[in-house]
Amino acid sequence: MAIKVAKFGGSSLADANQFKKVKNIIEADDERRFIVASAPGKRSADDIKVTDMLYDCYEKAIEDEDFDENFAKVKERYNGIINDLGIDLSLDEDFEKIKSSFFAMAGRDYAASRGEYLNSKILAKYLGFDFIDAAKYIFFNDRGEFDWEKTKSKLRPKLENMEGKAVIPGFYGSMPNGTIKTFSRGGSDITGSIVARACHADLYENWTDVSGFMIADPRVIKDSKPIKTITYTELRELAYMGAGVLHEDAIFPVRSAGIPINIRNTNIPDDPGTMIVSDTAEKSEYIITGIAGKRGMSVINIEKDKMNSEVGFGRNVLRALEKSEVSFEHMPSGVDTMSVVIQSDNLKGHENEIMDEIKSRVHPDQLYIENDLALITVVGRGMKSARGTAGILFKALADARVNVKMIDQGSSELNIIVGVAEEDFDIAMKAIYDAFIK
Ligand code: ASP
């Protein structure tokens, strides 16, 4: 039988009502064998995530302040879920142990990790599944990096030899000295991906509170259609679009094993969501898969006659950036021109030193900075074979009277990046969306 790993995020497990939806989802498909759980998230916009409550408690513990009141609220969250579900479980012993570990300075990561630990215990009991403590099966090395080899050697046999089903807390694992370490925020997504790879899952389902990725940011394109299928590579190109839905690092474990990820909505379980698949995926629904944009960009424009025949020109320009420790996003160039696109926040305060350094290194004819630029990345595996994609794109922008200040196309033909004035951003996004998505 196929194996599915299902990860449920904080909003999917925020209260008893959400737990019930999760149970229905899990029980609807016998292949959902390994469940990865987050800590209880927000129940409403002004609620506080249990993870944040735990960080606060621990801050107080470090400062030697009384954290009883804060900790009582954490207990209340869990006991509320247990009571509302009507299950026979007491976490009192765990609460006592956690409290004394706080006094013993068990670490900030330990504190935060208890959010998923306790929630997973409740979920395991509610489902009648085994509970597997991630501390015994997910490992980091001495440098604090995730250690796949060690994890695989312990986690894979454990899962392979299991008859039944299990719940595994997300977000944390152990250091070589046995202390608890967490991934960065939102890291339960990474645990889910690791578990999927360890058990050779056929599918990694990531259940959250949206029905997958939208083709364009719904704050700009209100009725944006969802993306049905996206490849791992396309998702990387659209990196700043996925933010908030899936942790950036969650794709790597499953990607190398060719396991697809399905983003699903716990509140609308019938929605198919978005499938993230390997790069050999068949054709996409539209020529383009997604559009992502970013405001707040600056460009350093450099012009010099015969730049193209000057050996080391580009390196010298980049050296100037390197010296000020400023990274760049893109570097489109012409025969006698070169533009370096940089996030304005990164450039701020370094403008003069970088300009002086470029001047002394390459003696340009013209050198100037343009601010208030936005970049729009149009990504699609369908663009490779489709003639005229750039034509449609630039006609749409011209018809919308948007001036294109910069164009960059990767040789993979997977993306086209255009730079426009920030004030044209919304109009440009809409023009591109309407031209491709019917
Ligand atoms: N609970 C953790 C956080 O809030 C991890 C997660 O939910 O993925 O960041």
Short mmCIF file of C-alpha atoms and ligand atoms in Angstrom, two decimals:
data_model
loop_
_atom_site.label_atom_id
_atom_site.label_comp_id
_atom_site.label_asym_id
_atom_site.label_seq_id
_atom_site.Cartn_x
_atom_site.Cartn_y
_atom_site.Cartn_z
CA MET A 1 0.00 0.00 0.00
CA ALA A 2 1.17 3.52 -0.72
CA ILE A 3 2.34 5.66 2.18
CA LYS A 4 1.40 9.27 2.72
CA VAL A 5 2.95 11.58 5.28
CA ALA A 6 0.54 14.29 6.38
CA LYS A 7 1.78 17.39 8.17
CA PHE A 8 -0.74 19.63 9.91
CA GLY A 9 0.21 23.23 10.66
CA GLY A 10 -0.59 25.28 13.73
CA SER A 11 -3.87 26.69 12.47
CA SER A 12 -5.04 23.15 11.63
CA LEU A 13 -4.47 22.13 15.25
CA ALA A 14 -5.35 25.32 17.07
CA ASP A 15 -8.38 23.97 18.98
CA ALA A 16 -10.62 20.91 19.41
CA ASN A 17 -12.76 21.84 16.44
CA GLN A 18 -9.69 21.87 14.19
CA PHE A 19 -8.55 18.53 15.70
CA LYS A 20 -11.88 17.03 14.62
CA LYS A 21 -11.36 18.18 11.03
CA VAL A 22 -7.86 16.71 11.11
CA LYS A 23 -9.17 13.39 12.38
CA ASN A 24 -11.75 13.24 9.58
CA ILE A 25 -9.07 13.94 7.01
CA ILE A 26 -6.71 11.29 8.37
CA GLU A 27 -9.41 8.65 8.70
CA ALA A 28 -10.66 9.28 5.17
CA ASP A 29 -7.48 7.77 3.71
CA ASP A 30 -5.82 4.67 5.11
CA GLU A 31 -2.58 5.61 3.36
CA ARG A 32 -2.08 8.57 5.72
CA ARG A 33 0.18 6.65 8.07
CA PHE A 34 2.65 9.14 9.49
CA ILE A 35 1.34 12.41 10.84
CA VAL A 36 3.57 15.37 11.67
CA ALA A 37 2.04 17.97 13.98
CA SER A 38 2.74 21.62 14.75
CA ALA A 39 2.02 23.40 18.03
CA PRO A 40 -1.42 25.01 18.43
CA GLY A 41 -1.50 28.16 16.29
CA LYS A 42 -3.75 31.18 16.33
CA ARG A 43 -7.51 30.65 16.69
CA SER A 44 -8.21 34.21 15.56
CA ALA A 45 -6.19 37.10 14.17
CA ASP A 46 -5.34 38.51 17.60
CA ASP A 47 -4.59 35.18 19.28
CA ILE A 48 -1.07 34.09 20.30
CA LYS A 49 0.66 30.95 19.02
CA VAL A 50 1.66 28.50 21.76
CA THR A 51 5.23 28.58 20.39
CA ASP A 52 5.38 32.32 21.12
CA MET A 53 3.84 31.82 24.57
CA LEU A 54 6.58 29.29 25.34
CA TYR A 55 9.34 31.62 24.14
CA ASP A 56 7.90 34.29 26.45
CA CYS A 57 7.79 31.94 29.44
CA TYR A 58 11.38 30.96 28.88
CA GLU A 59 12.50 34.60 28.55
CA LYS A 60 10.99 35.18 31.97
CA ALA A 61 12.68 32.06 33.37
CA ILE A 62 16.06 33.33 32.17
CA GLU A 63 15.44 36.72 33.74
CA ASP A 64 14.55 34.92 36.95
CA GLU A 65 11.05 36.39 36.76
CA ASP A 66 7.93 34.54 37.75
CA PHE A 67 6.39 32.78 34.72
CA ASP A 68 3.58 30.92 36.53
CA GLU A 69 0.83 33.03 35.04
CA ASN A 70 2.18 32.67 31.50
CA PHE A 71 2.69 28.96 31.89
CA ALA A 72 -0.84 28.56 33.24
CA LYS A 73 -2.11 29.97 29.93
CA VAL A 74 -0.10 27.37 28.00
CA LYS A 75 -1.61 24.63 30.15
CA GLU A 76 -5.05 26.09 29.58
CA ARG A 77 -4.62 25.83 25.80
CA TYR A 78 -3.79 22.11 25.97
CA ASN A 79 -6.26 21.21 28.70
CA GLY A 80 -8.96 23.06 26.77
CA ILE A 81 -8.30 20.87 23.72
CA ILE A 82 -8.21 17.67 25.80
CA ASN A 83 -11.48 18.52 27.57
CA ASP A 84 -13.29 19.61 24.43
CA LEU A 85 -12.26 16.43 22.66
CA GLY A 86 -13.35 14.40 25.69
CA ILE A 87 -10.25 12.21 25.71
CA ASP A 88 -8.80 10.51 28.75
CA LEU A 89 -5.35 12.06 28.96
CA SER A 90 -3.45 14.05 31.56
CA LEU A 91 -0.38 16.07 30.65
CA ASP A 92 0.22 17.13 34.27
CA GLU A 93 3.43 15.16 34.60
CA ASP A 94 4.74 16.68 31.36
CA PHE A 95 3.82 20.18 32.53
CA GLU A 96 5.74 19.66 35.79
CA LYS A 97 8.76 18.32 33.95
CA ILE A 98 8.75 21.21 31.50
CA LYS A 99 8.52 23.73 34.31
CA SER A 100 11.46 22.25 36.18
CA SER A 101 13.46 22.09 32.95
CA PHE A 102 12.79 25.81 32.48
CA PHE A 103 14.23 26.43 35.95
CA ALA A 104 17.21 24.27 34.98
CA MET A 105 17.76 26.44 31.86
CA ALA A 106 17.11 23.66 29.34
CA GLY A 107 17.35 26.16 26.49
CA ARG A 108 15.16 28.35 24.31
CA ASP A 109 14.83 25.65 21.68
CA TYR A 110 13.76 23.09 24.27
CA ALA A 111 11.11 25.53 25.48
CA ALA A 112 9.68 26.14 22.00
CA SER A 113 9.79 22.46 21.05
CA ARG A 114 7.37 21.56 23.85
CA GLY A 115 4.62 23.15 21.76
CA GLU A 116 4.73 20.39 19.15
CA TYR A 117 5.65 17.71 21.71
CA LEU A 118 2.50 18.20 23.77
CA ASN A 119 0.19 18.74 20.81
CA SER A 120 1.43 15.55 19.16
CA LYS A 121 0.79 13.58 22.33
CA ILE A 122 -2.81 14.79 22.32
CA LEU A 123 -3.25 14.05 18.63
CA ALA A 124 -1.75 10.55 18.97
CA LYS A 125 -4.13 9.75 21.82
CA TYR A 126 -7.13 11.19 19.95
CA LEU A 127 -6.36 9.16 16.82
CA GLY A 128 -5.27 6.01 18.67
CA PHE A 129 -1.85 6.20 16.96
CA ASP A 130 1.64 5.69 18.42
CA PHE A 131 3.59 8.74 19.53
CA ILE A 132 7.18 8.97 18.27
CA ASP A 133 9.35 11.60 19.97
CA ALA A 134 11.33 13.48 17.31
CA ALA A 135 14.18 13.92 19.84
CA LYS A 136 15.06 10.26 19.39
CA TYR A 137 14.91 10.19 15.59
CA ILE A 138 15.78 13.60 14.13
CA PHE A 139 19.38 14.74 14.57
CA PHE A 140 21.62 17.75 14.15
CA ASN A 141 25.43 17.72 14.02
CA ASP A 142 27.81 19.70 16.23
CA ARG A 143 27.54 22.69 13.93
CA GLY A 144 23.77 22.68 14.42
CA GLU A 145 23.09 21.52 10.85
CA PHE A 146 20.50 18.85 10.17
CA ASP A 147 22.24 15.44 10.01
CA TRP A 148 20.45 13.33 7.39
CA GLU A 149 22.73 10.29 7.63
CA LYS A 150 22.25 9.85 11.35
CA THR A 151 18.53 10.62 11.09
CA LYS A 152 18.10 8.11 8.29
CA SER A 153 19.92 5.38 10.21
CA LYS A 154 17.49 5.70 13.13
CA LEU A 155 14.24 6.97 11.65
CA ARG A 156 14.01 4.76 8.56
CA PRO A 157 14.12 1.37 10.36
CA LYS A 158 11.74 2.68 13.01
CA LEU A 159 9.13 3.65 10.42
CA GLU A 160 9.72 0.63 8.19
CA ASN A 161 9.25 -1.79 11.06
CA MET A 162 6.08 -0.17 12.31
CA GLU A 163 2.84 -1.98 11.81
CA GLY A 164 0.50 0.81 12.76
CA LYS A 165 0.36 4.56 12.38
CA ALA A 166 2.15 7.28 14.29
CA VAL A 167 2.22 10.96 15.17
CA ILE A 168 5.60 12.71 15.19
CA PRO A 169 6.08 16.24 16.52
CA GLY A 170 7.50 18.69 14.01
CA PHE A 171 10.06 21.46 14.42
CA TYR A 172 12.76 19.81 16.57
CA GLY A 173 15.38 17.12 17.01
CA SER A 174 18.49 16.46 19.12
CA MET A 175 22.04 17.73 19.16
CA PRO A 176 24.87 15.18 19.60
CA ASN A 177 24.99 16.04 23.33
CA GLY A 178 21.29 15.25 23.68
CA THR A 179 19.98 18.80 24.02
CA ILE A 180 16.98 19.84 21.95
CA LYS A 181 17.40 21.98 18.86
CA THR A 182 14.69 23.39 16.62
CA PHE A 183 14.68 24.29 12.95
CA SER A 184 13.92 27.93 12.15
CA ARG A 185 10.35 29.17 12.58
CA GLY A 186 7.78 27.23 10.59
CA GLY A 187 10.16 24.27 10.68
CA SER A 188 7.54 21.55 11.14
CA ASP A 189 7.30 21.64 7.35
CA ILE A 190 10.91 20.44 7.26
CA THR A 191 10.21 17.61 9.70
CA GLY A 192 7.35 16.46 7.48
CA SER A 193 9.64 16.42 4.48
CA ILE A 194 12.30 14.45 6.36
CA VAL A 195 9.77 11.88 7.59
CA ALA A 196 8.43 11.50 4.03
CA ARG A 197 11.91 10.84 2.71
CA ALA A 198 12.79 8.47 5.54
CA CYS A 199 9.77 6.23 4.95
CA HIS A 200 9.94 6.44 1.12
CA ALA A 201 6.52 8.06 1.10
CA ASP A 202 4.61 8.29 -2.15
CA LEU A 203 3.27 11.70 -1.20
CA TYR A 204 3.97 14.41 1.36
CA GLU A 205 0.76 16.25 2.21
CA ASN A 206 1.15 19.62 3.86
CA TRP A 207 -2.17 20.68 5.39
CA THR A 208 -2.55 24.36 6.15
CA ASP A 209 -5.19 27.10 5.97
CA VAL A 210 -5.00 27.97 2.26
CA SER A 211 -5.78 25.86 -0.79
CA GLY A 212 -2.23 25.98 -2.15
CA PHE A 213 -0.36 28.69 -4.01
CA MET A 214 -2.09 31.33 -6.07
CA ILE A 215 -0.79 32.19 -9.55
CA ALA A 216 -0.31 35.77 -8.36
CA ASP A 217 -0.33 37.36 -4.92
CA PRO A 218 -4.04 37.64 -3.97
CA ARG A 219 -3.34 41.00 -2.35
CA VAL A 220 -2.62 42.33 -5.84
CA ILE A 221 -4.81 40.07 -7.99
CA LYS A 222 -7.91 39.56 -5.87
CA ASP A 223 -9.43 36.65 -7.74
CA SER A 224 -6.17 34.93 -8.69
CA LYS A 225 -6.62 31.31 -9.74
CA PRO A 226 -4.72 28.67 -7.80
CA ILE A 227 -1.68 26.84 -9.18
CA LYS A 228 -2.59 23.20 -9.75
CA THR A 229 0.93 21.90 -10.40
CA ILE A 230 4.30 23.55 -9.92
CA THR A 231 7.78 22.04 -10.16
CA TYR A 232 10.34 22.33 -7.38
CA THR A 233 12.50 24.50 -9.64
CA GLU A 234 9.65 26.84 -10.51
CA LEU A 235 8.85 27.19 -6.83
CA ARG A 236 12.46 28.14 -6.10
CA GLU A 237 12.30 30.79 -8.83
CA LEU A 238 9.16 32.13 -7.22
CA ALA A 239 10.73 31.85 -3.77
CA TYR A 240 9.30 35.04 -2.42
CA MET A 241 5.83 33.93 -3.41
CA GLY A 242 5.78 30.74 -1.36
CA ALA A 243 6.75 32.57 1.81
CA GLY A 244 4.22 31.95 4.53
CA VAL A 245 2.78 28.82 2.98
CA LEU A 246 5.72 26.40 2.98
CA HIS A 247 9.12 26.69 4.70
CA GLU A 248 11.79 27.28 2.08
CA ASP A 249 13.92 24.37 3.30
CA ALA A 250 11.07 21.88 3.24
CA ILE A 251 11.44 21.05 -0.41
CA PHE A 252 15.03 19.77 -0.28
CA PRO A 253 14.60 16.38 1.49
CA VAL A 254 11.69 15.27 -0.69
CA ARG A 255 12.99 16.85 -3.87
CA SER A 256 16.07 14.66 -4.01
CA ALA A 257 13.88 11.59 -3.52
CA GLY A 258 11.31 12.70 -6.13
CA ILE A 259 8.44 12.71 -3.63
CA PRO A 260 5.72 15.22 -4.56
CA ILE A 261 4.32 17.68 -2.02
CA ASN A 262 0.62 18.46 -1.96
CA ILE A 263 -0.39 21.70 -0.23
CA ARG A 264 -3.94 21.23 1.12
CA ASN A 265 -6.50 23.20 3.08
CA THR A 266 -7.71 21.62 6.36
CA ASN A 267 -10.77 23.88 6.29
CA ILE A 268 -11.72 22.98 2.69
CA PRO A 269 -10.41 19.42 2.40
CA ASP A 270 -12.09 18.81 -0.95
CA ASP A 271 -9.95 21.44 -2.67
CA PRO A 272 -7.18 19.64 -4.56
CA GLY A 273 -4.60 22.27 -3.54
CA THR A 274 -1.24 22.65 -5.25
CA MET A 275 0.99 19.73 -6.24
CA ILE A 276 4.73 20.42 -6.14
CA VAL A 277 6.37 17.88 -8.41
CA SER A 278 9.72 16.97 -9.91
CA ASP A 279 11.10 18.81 -12.90
CA THR A 280 10.04 16.22 -15.43
CA ALA A 281 6.41 17.11 -14.88
CA GLU A 282 4.20 17.17 -17.89
CA LYS A 283 2.77 20.33 -19.42
CA SER A 284 1.32 23.05 -17.30
CA GLU A 285 -2.21 24.36 -17.55
CA TYR A 286 -1.13 27.81 -18.72
CA ILE A 287 2.08 28.96 -20.43
CA ILE A 288 3.07 30.58 -17.18
CA THR A 289 2.87 28.94 -13.77
CA GLY A 290 3.19 31.91 -11.45
CA ILE A 291 3.98 35.59 -11.15
CA ALA A 292 5.82 37.00 -8.16
CA GLY A 293 6.87 40.53 -7.49
CA LYS A 294 9.02 42.45 -5.14
CA ARG A 295 9.16 46.18 -4.51
CA GLY A 296 12.02 48.11 -2.95
CA MET A 297 14.76 47.47 -5.49
CA SER A 298 17.60 49.72 -6.66
CA VAL A 299 19.82 49.51 -9.74
CA ILE A 300 23.38 50.65 -10.20
CA ASN A 301 23.76 51.51 -13.87
CA ILE A 302 27.26 51.49 -15.35
CA GLU A 303 28.11 52.58 -18.89
CA LYS A 304 31.47 52.54 -20.62
CA ASP A 305 32.48 52.41 -24.27
CA LYS A 306 33.98 49.07 -25.26
CA MET A 307 33.09 47.54 -21.90
CA ASN A 308 32.65 44.23 -23.69
CA SER A 309 36.33 43.97 -24.58
CA GLU A 310 37.67 44.92 -21.16
CA VAL A 311 38.84 41.79 -19.37
CA GLY A 312 37.73 41.58 -15.74
CA PHE A 313 35.20 44.44 -15.95
CA GLY A 314 32.34 42.50 -14.36
CA ARG A 315 34.56 41.07 -11.66
CA ASN A 316 35.78 44.52 -10.73
CA VAL A 317 32.25 45.82 -10.39
CA LEU A 318 31.25 42.90 -8.21
CA ARG A 319 34.38 43.29 -6.13
CA ALA A 320 33.14 46.73 -5.19
CA LEU A 321 29.93 45.18 -3.87
CA GLU A 322 31.80 42.42 -2.14
CA LYS A 323 33.97 44.92 -0.32
CA SER A 324 30.86 46.47 1.22
CA GLU A 325 29.36 43.00 1.81
CA VAL A 326 26.32 43.80 -0.34
CA SER A 327 24.71 40.98 -2.33
CA PHE A 328 22.92 41.48 -5.64
CA GLU A 329 19.80 39.94 -7.18
CA HIS A 330 20.38 40.21 -10.93
CA MET A 331 22.90 41.62 -13.34
CA PRO A 332 21.56 42.22 -16.83
CA SER A 333 24.12 43.64 -19.27
CA GLY A 334 24.49 45.09 -22.76
CA VAL A 335 27.57 45.59 -24.90
CA ASP A 336 28.58 48.81 -23.22
CA THR A 337 26.25 48.77 -20.21
CA MET A 338 25.81 46.78 -17.07
CA SER A 339 23.12 47.04 -14.41
CA VAL A 340 23.32 45.56 -10.96
CA VAL A 341 19.99 45.09 -9.21
CA ILE A 342 20.13 45.20 -5.43
CA GLN A 343 17.53 45.24 -2.66
CA SER A 344 17.35 48.87 -1.58
CA ASP A 345 17.51 47.89 2.10
CA ASN A 346 20.84 46.17 1.52
CA LEU A 347 22.28 49.06 -0.46
CA LYS A 348 21.23 51.75 2.00
CA GLY A 349 24.21 53.41 3.68
CA HIS A 350 26.73 51.85 1.28
CA GLU A 351 25.91 53.91 -1.82
CA ASN A 352 28.88 56.26 -1.66
CA GLU A 353 31.55 53.71 -0.83
CA ILE A 354 30.31 51.38 -3.61
CA MET A 355 30.13 54.17 -6.20
CA ASP A 356 33.64 55.38 -5.28
CA GLU A 357 35.00 51.86 -5.46
CA ILE A 358 33.42 51.20 -8.89
CA LYS A 359 34.75 54.54 -10.17
CA SER A 360 38.30 53.80 -9.12
CA ARG A 361 38.21 50.22 -10.35
CA VAL A 362 36.62 50.54 -13.81
CA HIS A 363 36.50 54.30 -14.65
CA PRO A 364 33.00 54.25 -16.18
CA ASP A 365 31.70 56.94 -18.55
CA GLN A 366 28.42 57.02 -16.66
CA LEU A 367 27.52 55.73 -13.25
CA TYR A 368 24.23 56.31 -11.45
CA ILE A 369 21.76 54.68 -9.08
CA GLU A 370 18.05 54.39 -9.75
CA ASN A 371 15.72 53.72 -6.82
CA ASP A 372 12.04 52.81 -6.37
CA LEU A 373 12.09 49.91 -8.73
CA ALA A 374 10.01 46.73 -8.55
CA LEU A 375 10.91 43.37 -10.04
CA ILE A 376 8.34 41.01 -11.45
CA THR A 377 9.31 37.40 -12.06
CA VAL A 378 7.19 35.45 -14.51
CA VAL A 379 7.88 31.74 -14.18
CA GLY A 380 6.70 28.81 -16.23
CA ARG A 381 8.05 25.53 -17.54
CA GLY A 382 5.56 26.04 -20.39
CA MET A 383 7.54 29.04 -21.67
CA LYS A 384 10.40 26.93 -22.92
CA SER A 385 8.60 25.49 -25.87
CA ALA A 386 6.04 28.23 -26.43
CA ARG A 387 7.07 30.77 -29.04
CA GLY A 388 6.01 34.35 -28.52
CA THR A 389 5.80 34.29 -24.72
CA ALA A 390 8.00 37.36 -24.40
CA GLY A 391 5.91 38.99 -27.14
CA ILE A 392 2.67 38.48 -25.19
CA LEU A 393 4.33 39.73 -22.01
CA PHE A 394 5.76 42.94 -23.45
CA LYS A 395 2.67 43.72 -25.50
CA ALA A 396 0.59 43.42 -22.34
CA LEU A 397 2.89 45.82 -20.51
CA ALA A 398 2.98 48.25 -23.42
CA ASP A 399 -0.82 48.21 -23.73
CA ALA A 400 -1.04 49.00 -20.01
CA ARG A 401 1.39 51.89 -20.63
CA VAL A 402 3.99 50.41 -18.30
CA ASN A 403 7.56 51.31 -19.10
CA VAL A 404 9.91 48.31 -18.81
CA LYS A 405 13.18 49.45 -17.28
CA MET A 406 14.99 46.16 -17.25
CA ILE A 407 14.65 42.65 -18.69
CA ASP A 408 16.44 39.50 -17.61
CA GLN A 409 15.79 36.01 -18.92
CA GLY A 410 17.59 33.00 -17.53
CA SER A 411 19.01 30.66 -20.15
CA SER A 412 16.82 27.87 -18.77
CA GLU A 413 13.90 29.81 -20.34
CA LEU A 414 12.02 29.13 -17.15
CA ASN A 415 11.64 32.74 -16.13
CA ILE A 416 11.54 36.28 -17.39
CA ILE A 417 12.24 39.07 -14.96
CA VAL A 418 11.17 42.62 -15.70
CA GLY A 419 11.98 45.75 -13.76
CA VAL A 420 9.33 48.48 -13.61
CA ALA A 421 8.85 51.66 -11.59
CA GLU A 422 7.38 50.85 -8.20
CA GLU A 423 4.32 52.97 -8.96
CA ASP A 424 3.56 50.75 -11.98
CA PHE A 425 3.81 47.54 -9.98
CA ASP A 426 0.12 46.69 -9.50
CA ILE A 427 -0.82 47.66 -13.06
CA ALA A 428 2.02 45.57 -14.46
CA MET A 429 1.12 42.52 -12.38
CA LYS A 430 -2.47 42.73 -13.49
CA ALA A 431 -1.56 43.23 -17.15
CA ILE A 432 0.66 40.15 -17.12
CA TYR A 433 -1.90 38.04 -15.26
CA ASP A 434 -4.70 38.97 -17.65
CA ALA A 435 -2.54 38.30 -20.71
CA PHE A 436 -1.76 34.72 -19.74
CA ILE A 437 -4.53 33.50 -17.45
CA LYS A 438 -7.90 33.25 -19.09
N1 ASP B 1 5.50 25.98 15.94
C1 ASP B 1 6.64 26.43 15.21
C2 ASP B 1 6.48 27.87 14.80
O1 ASP B 1 5.52 28.51 15.19
C3 ASP B 1 6.98 25.54 14.07
C4 ASP B 1 5.88 25.28 13.08
O2 ASP B 1 4.71 25.53 13.37
O3 ASP B 1 6.18 24.81 11.99
O4 ASP B 1 7.31 28.39 14.11
#
